[in-house]
């Protein structure tokens, strides 16, 4: 198991060691819920007494842990993310141990928020998006790179049906090469930027109380360096199930509030070609 002895979990001596994968699985198995036996991505486990949250499954990647740890290290004063305590691979599943975030998701809290509260949260998120988009390529000497942390392929869910599309791509023609294999017909000069790539209301945690603030941006599993238009296009296109975020709230979020967080792209020159990719290549 890879652990971070300097993390708050160990410095505050909440426990002598992180729970083993067997313990985490047993905690899930103790709850009668068929979803908890899901091998690919079971429900995460929270242990409040340790301030611990464990995300695991065969679809969870170590690259996600490394990315989250990198964002925490470089941007902790600008972007709140859970602190990573450690990770391990065990019996075909990856386990990420991180700090437990108190609060609720934006999706759950949004319908009860007033306009001033919504505007304040959007302003916070806009600054955070700007901060992570300013991160350079995965290595200091690389200014052109499309891929995940450590030279690994992209973990974008809409690319995984075709291994040619996930890269990584690097060099002066990285964006062009990526767009060519994806058949994305965008002729504008485009640069790569670091992208969360799943900035939807269920992945934004807000603090409890009458004046909600962004407590954390979570789920960095699809993050990496993508063409600069990707963040807006993906955030606008992904629809959540109504049980997570009701239809009226989603419509308001996409049309009115998302443009306050991520600068919109040109409809004809960028969004429509990207949408064509999504329809024809996406899964």
CSV table of C-alpha atoms in Angstrom, one decimal, residues 98-269:
chain,number,residue,atom,x,y,z
A,98,UNK,CA,-8.9,10.1,1.1
A,99,UNK,CA,-10.4,12.7,3.5
A,100,UNK,CA,-14.1,12.7,4.2
A,101,UNK,CA,-15.8,15.9,3.0
A,102,UNK,CA,-18.7,17.2,5.1
A,103,UNK,CA,-21.6,18.6,3.2
A,104,UNK,CA,-24.0,17.8,0.4
A,105,UNK,CA,-23.7,17.7,-3.4
A,106,UNK,CA,-24.7,20.7,-5.4
A,107,UNK,CA,-27.3,18.6,-7.2
A,108,UNK,CA,-29.1,17.9,-3.9
A,109,UNK,CA,-28.8,21.5,-2.5
A,110,UNK,CA,-29.3,23.5,-5.7
A,111,UNK,CA,-33.2,23.5,-5.8
A,112,UNK,CA,-33.3,25.1,-2.3
A,113,UNK,CA,-30.6,27.7,-3.0
A,114,UNK,CA,-31.6,31.3,-3.7
A,115,UNK,CA,-30.2,33.3,-6.6
A,116,UNK,CA,-27.5,35.1,-4.6
A,117,UNK,CA,-26.2,31.7,-3.2
A,118,UNK,CA,-26.1,30.2,-6.7
A,119,UNK,CA,-24.2,33.2,-8.2
A,120,UNK,CA,-21.7,33.0,-5.3
A,121,UNK,CA,-21.1,29.3,-5.9
A,122,UNK,CA,-20.7,29.8,-9.7
A,123,UNK,CA,-18.1,32.6,-9.0
A,124,UNK,CA,-16.2,30.3,-6.7
A,125,UNK,CA,-16.2,27.5,-9.3
A,126,UNK,CA,-15.1,29.8,-12.1
A,127,UNK,CA,-11.9,30.7,-10.2
A,128,UNK,CA,-11.3,27.0,-9.6
A,129,UNK,CA,-11.7,26.0,-13.2
A,130,UNK,CA,-9.3,28.8,-14.2
A,131,UNK,CA,-6.8,27.6,-11.7
A,132,UNK,CA,-6.6,24.0,-12.9
A,133,UNK,CA,-6.7,25.0,-16.6
A,134,UNK,CA,-3.5,26.9,-16.0
A,135,UNK,CA,-1.6,23.7,-15.0
A,136,UNK,CA,1.1,22.8,-17.6
A,137,UNK,CA,1.6,19.4,-19.2
A,138,UNK,CA,2.3,16.3,-17.2
A,139,UNK,CA,6.0,17.0,-17.4
A,140,UNK,CA,7.6,20.5,-17.1
A,141,UNK,CA,9.3,20.4,-20.5
A,142,UNK,CA,6.2,19.4,-22.4
A,143,UNK,CA,3.9,22.2,-23.6
A,144,UNK,CA,1.9,20.1,-26.0
A,145,UNK,CA,0.3,16.9,-24.5
A,146,UNK,CA,-3.0,15.1,-24.6
A,147,UNK,CA,-3.3,12.4,-21.9
A,148,UNK,CA,-3.5,11.5,-18.3
A,149,UNK,CA,-1.0,11.8,-15.4
A,150,UNK,CA,2.4,10.2,-15.9
A,151,UNK,CA,2.1,9.7,-19.7
A,152,UNK,CA,-0.9,7.4,-19.3
A,153,UNK,CA,-3.8,7.2,-21.8
A,154,UNK,CA,-6.9,9.3,-21.3
A,155,UNK,CA,-9.6,7.8,-19.1
A,156,UNK,CA,-12.5,9.6,-20.9
A,157,UNK,CA,-15.5,7.2,-20.9
A,158,UNK,CA,-16.6,8.2,-24.3
A,159,UNK,CA,-13.3,7.2,-25.9
A,160,UNK,CA,-12.8,3.7,-24.5
A,161,UNK,CA,-14.5,1.7,-27.3
A,162,UNK,CA,-11.5,2.5,-29.5
A,163,UNK,CA,-8.0,2.3,-28.1
A,164,UNK,CA,-6.6,4.5,-30.9
A,165,UNK,CA,-8.5,7.5,-29.3
A,166,UNK,CA,-7.0,7.4,-25.8
A,167,UNK,CA,-3.4,8.3,-26.6
A,168,UNK,CA,-1.4,9.7,-25.0
A,169,UNK,CA,-0.5,12.2,-27.8
A,170,UNK,CA,2.5,14.6,-27.5
A,171,UNK,CA,4.6,17.0,-29.5
A,172,UNK,CA,3.7,20.0,-31.6
A,173,UNK,CA,0.9,18.1,-33.3
A,174,UNK,CA,-0.7,16.5,-30.2
A,175,UNK,CA,-4.0,18.3,-30.5
A,176,UNK,CA,-4.2,17.8,-34.3
A,177,UNK,CA,-3.4,14.1,-34.0
A,178,UNK,CA,-6.0,13.6,-31.3
A,179,UNK,CA,-8.7,15.4,-33.2
A,180,UNK,CA,-7.8,13.5,-36.4
A,181,UNK,CA,-8.3,10.0,-34.8
A,182,UNK,CA,-11.5,11.3,-33.1
A,183,UNK,CA,-12.7,12.7,-36.4
A,184,UNK,CA,-13.4,16.1,-34.7
A,185,UNK,CA,-13.5,18.7,-37.4
A,186,UNK,CA,-12.4,21.8,-35.5
A,187,UNK,CA,-10.2,24.1,-37.5
A,188,UNK,CA,-9.4,26.7,-34.8
A,189,UNK,CA,-6.0,27.0,-33.2
A,190,UNK,CA,-6.5,24.9,-30.0
A,191,UNK,CA,-4.2,24.3,-27.0
A,192,UNK,CA,-4.3,21.6,-24.4
A,193,UNK,CA,-5.3,22.5,-20.8
A,194,UNK,CA,-5.8,20.4,-17.7
A,195,UNK,CA,-9.4,19.4,-17.5
A,196,UNK,CA,-11.5,17.9,-14.7
A,197,UNK,CA,-13.7,16.4,-17.4
A,198,UNK,CA,-16.7,15.5,-15.3
A,199,UNK,CA,-17.7,18.8,-13.8
A,200,UNK,CA,-21.3,17.9,-13.1
A,201,UNK,CA,-23.4,18.9,-10.0
A,202,UNK,CA,-23.0,15.5,-8.3
A,203,UNK,CA,-19.2,16.0,-8.3
A,204,UNK,CA,-19.4,19.4,-6.6
A,205,UNK,CA,-19.7,19.3,-2.8
A,206,UNK,CA,-21.1,22.3,-0.9
A,207,UNK,CA,-20.8,23.1,2.8
A,208,UNK,CA,-23.9,22.8,5.0
A,209,UNK,CA,-25.7,25.8,6.4
A,210,UNK,CA,-27.4,29.0,5.2
A,211,UNK,CA,-24.4,30.3,3.2
A,212,UNK,CA,-23.1,27.3,1.1
A,213,UNK,CA,-19.6,27.4,-0.3
A,214,UNK,CA,-17.7,24.9,-2.4
A,215,UNK,CA,-16.4,22.3,0.0
A,216,UNK,CA,-14.7,20.1,-2.6
A,217,UNK,CA,-14.6,19.1,-6.3
A,218,UNK,CA,-14.5,15.3,-6.4
A,219,UNK,CA,-14.1,12.4,-8.8
A,220,UNK,CA,-10.9,13.1,-10.8
A,221,UNK,CA,-11.0,9.8,-12.6
A,222,UNK,CA,-11.4,11.2,-16.1
A,223,UNK,CA,-9.2,14.2,-15.6
A,224,UNK,CA,-6.2,15.0,-17.8
A,225,UNK,CA,-4.9,17.3,-20.5
A,226,UNK,CA,-7.5,17.8,-23.3
A,227,UNK,CA,-8.1,20.4,-26.0
A,228,UNK,CA,-9.2,23.6,-24.3
A,229,UNK,CA,-12.9,23.3,-25.5
A,230,UNK,CA,-13.4,19.9,-24.0
A,231,UNK,CA,-14.3,21.0,-20.5
A,232,UNK,CA,-17.3,23.1,-21.6
A,233,UNK,CA,-18.5,20.7,-24.2
A,234,UNK,CA,-18.4,17.7,-21.9
A,235,UNK,CA,-20.0,19.6,-18.9
A,236,UNK,CA,-22.8,20.8,-21.2
A,237,UNK,CA,-23.5,17.5,-22.8
A,238,UNK,CA,-23.6,15.0,-19.9
A,239,UNK,CA,-27.1,14.5,-18.5
A,240,UNK,CA,-27.8,13.2,-15.0
A,241,UNK,CA,-30.6,10.9,-14.0
A,242,UNK,CA,-33.6,12.9,-12.7
A,243,UNK,CA,-33.3,11.1,-9.3
A,244,UNK,CA,-29.9,12.8,-8.9
A,245,UNK,CA,-30.7,16.2,-10.4
A,246,UNK,CA,-34.3,17.1,-11.5
A,247,UNK,CA,-34.9,18.0,-15.1
A,248,UNK,CA,-35.9,21.7,-14.5
A,249,UNK,CA,-32.7,22.2,-12.4
A,250,UNK,CA,-30.6,20.6,-15.1
A,251,UNK,CA,-32.0,22.8,-17.8
A,252,UNK,CA,-31.3,25.9,-15.7
A,253,UNK,CA,-27.8,24.7,-14.9
A,254,UNK,CA,-26.8,24.1,-18.5
A,255,UNK,CA,-28.4,27.2,-20.0
A,256,UNK,CA,-27.9,29.9,-17.3
A,257,UNK,CA,-25.2,28.9,-14.8
A,258,UNK,CA,-22.6,26.7,-16.6
A,259,UNK,CA,-21.6,29.7,-18.8
A,260,UNK,CA,-20.8,31.6,-15.6
A,261,UNK,CA,-18.3,28.8,-14.6
A,262,UNK,CA,-16.7,27.8,-17.9
A,263,UNK,CA,-16.4,30.2,-20.9
A,264,UNK,CA,-18.7,28.9,-23.7
A,265,UNK,CA,-17.2,27.9,-27.0
A,266,UNK,CA,-18.3,28.9,-30.5
A,267,UNK,CA,-21.4,26.9,-31.4
A,268,UNK,CA,-20.9,26.3,-35.1
A,269,UNK,CA,-17.1,26.1,-35.1
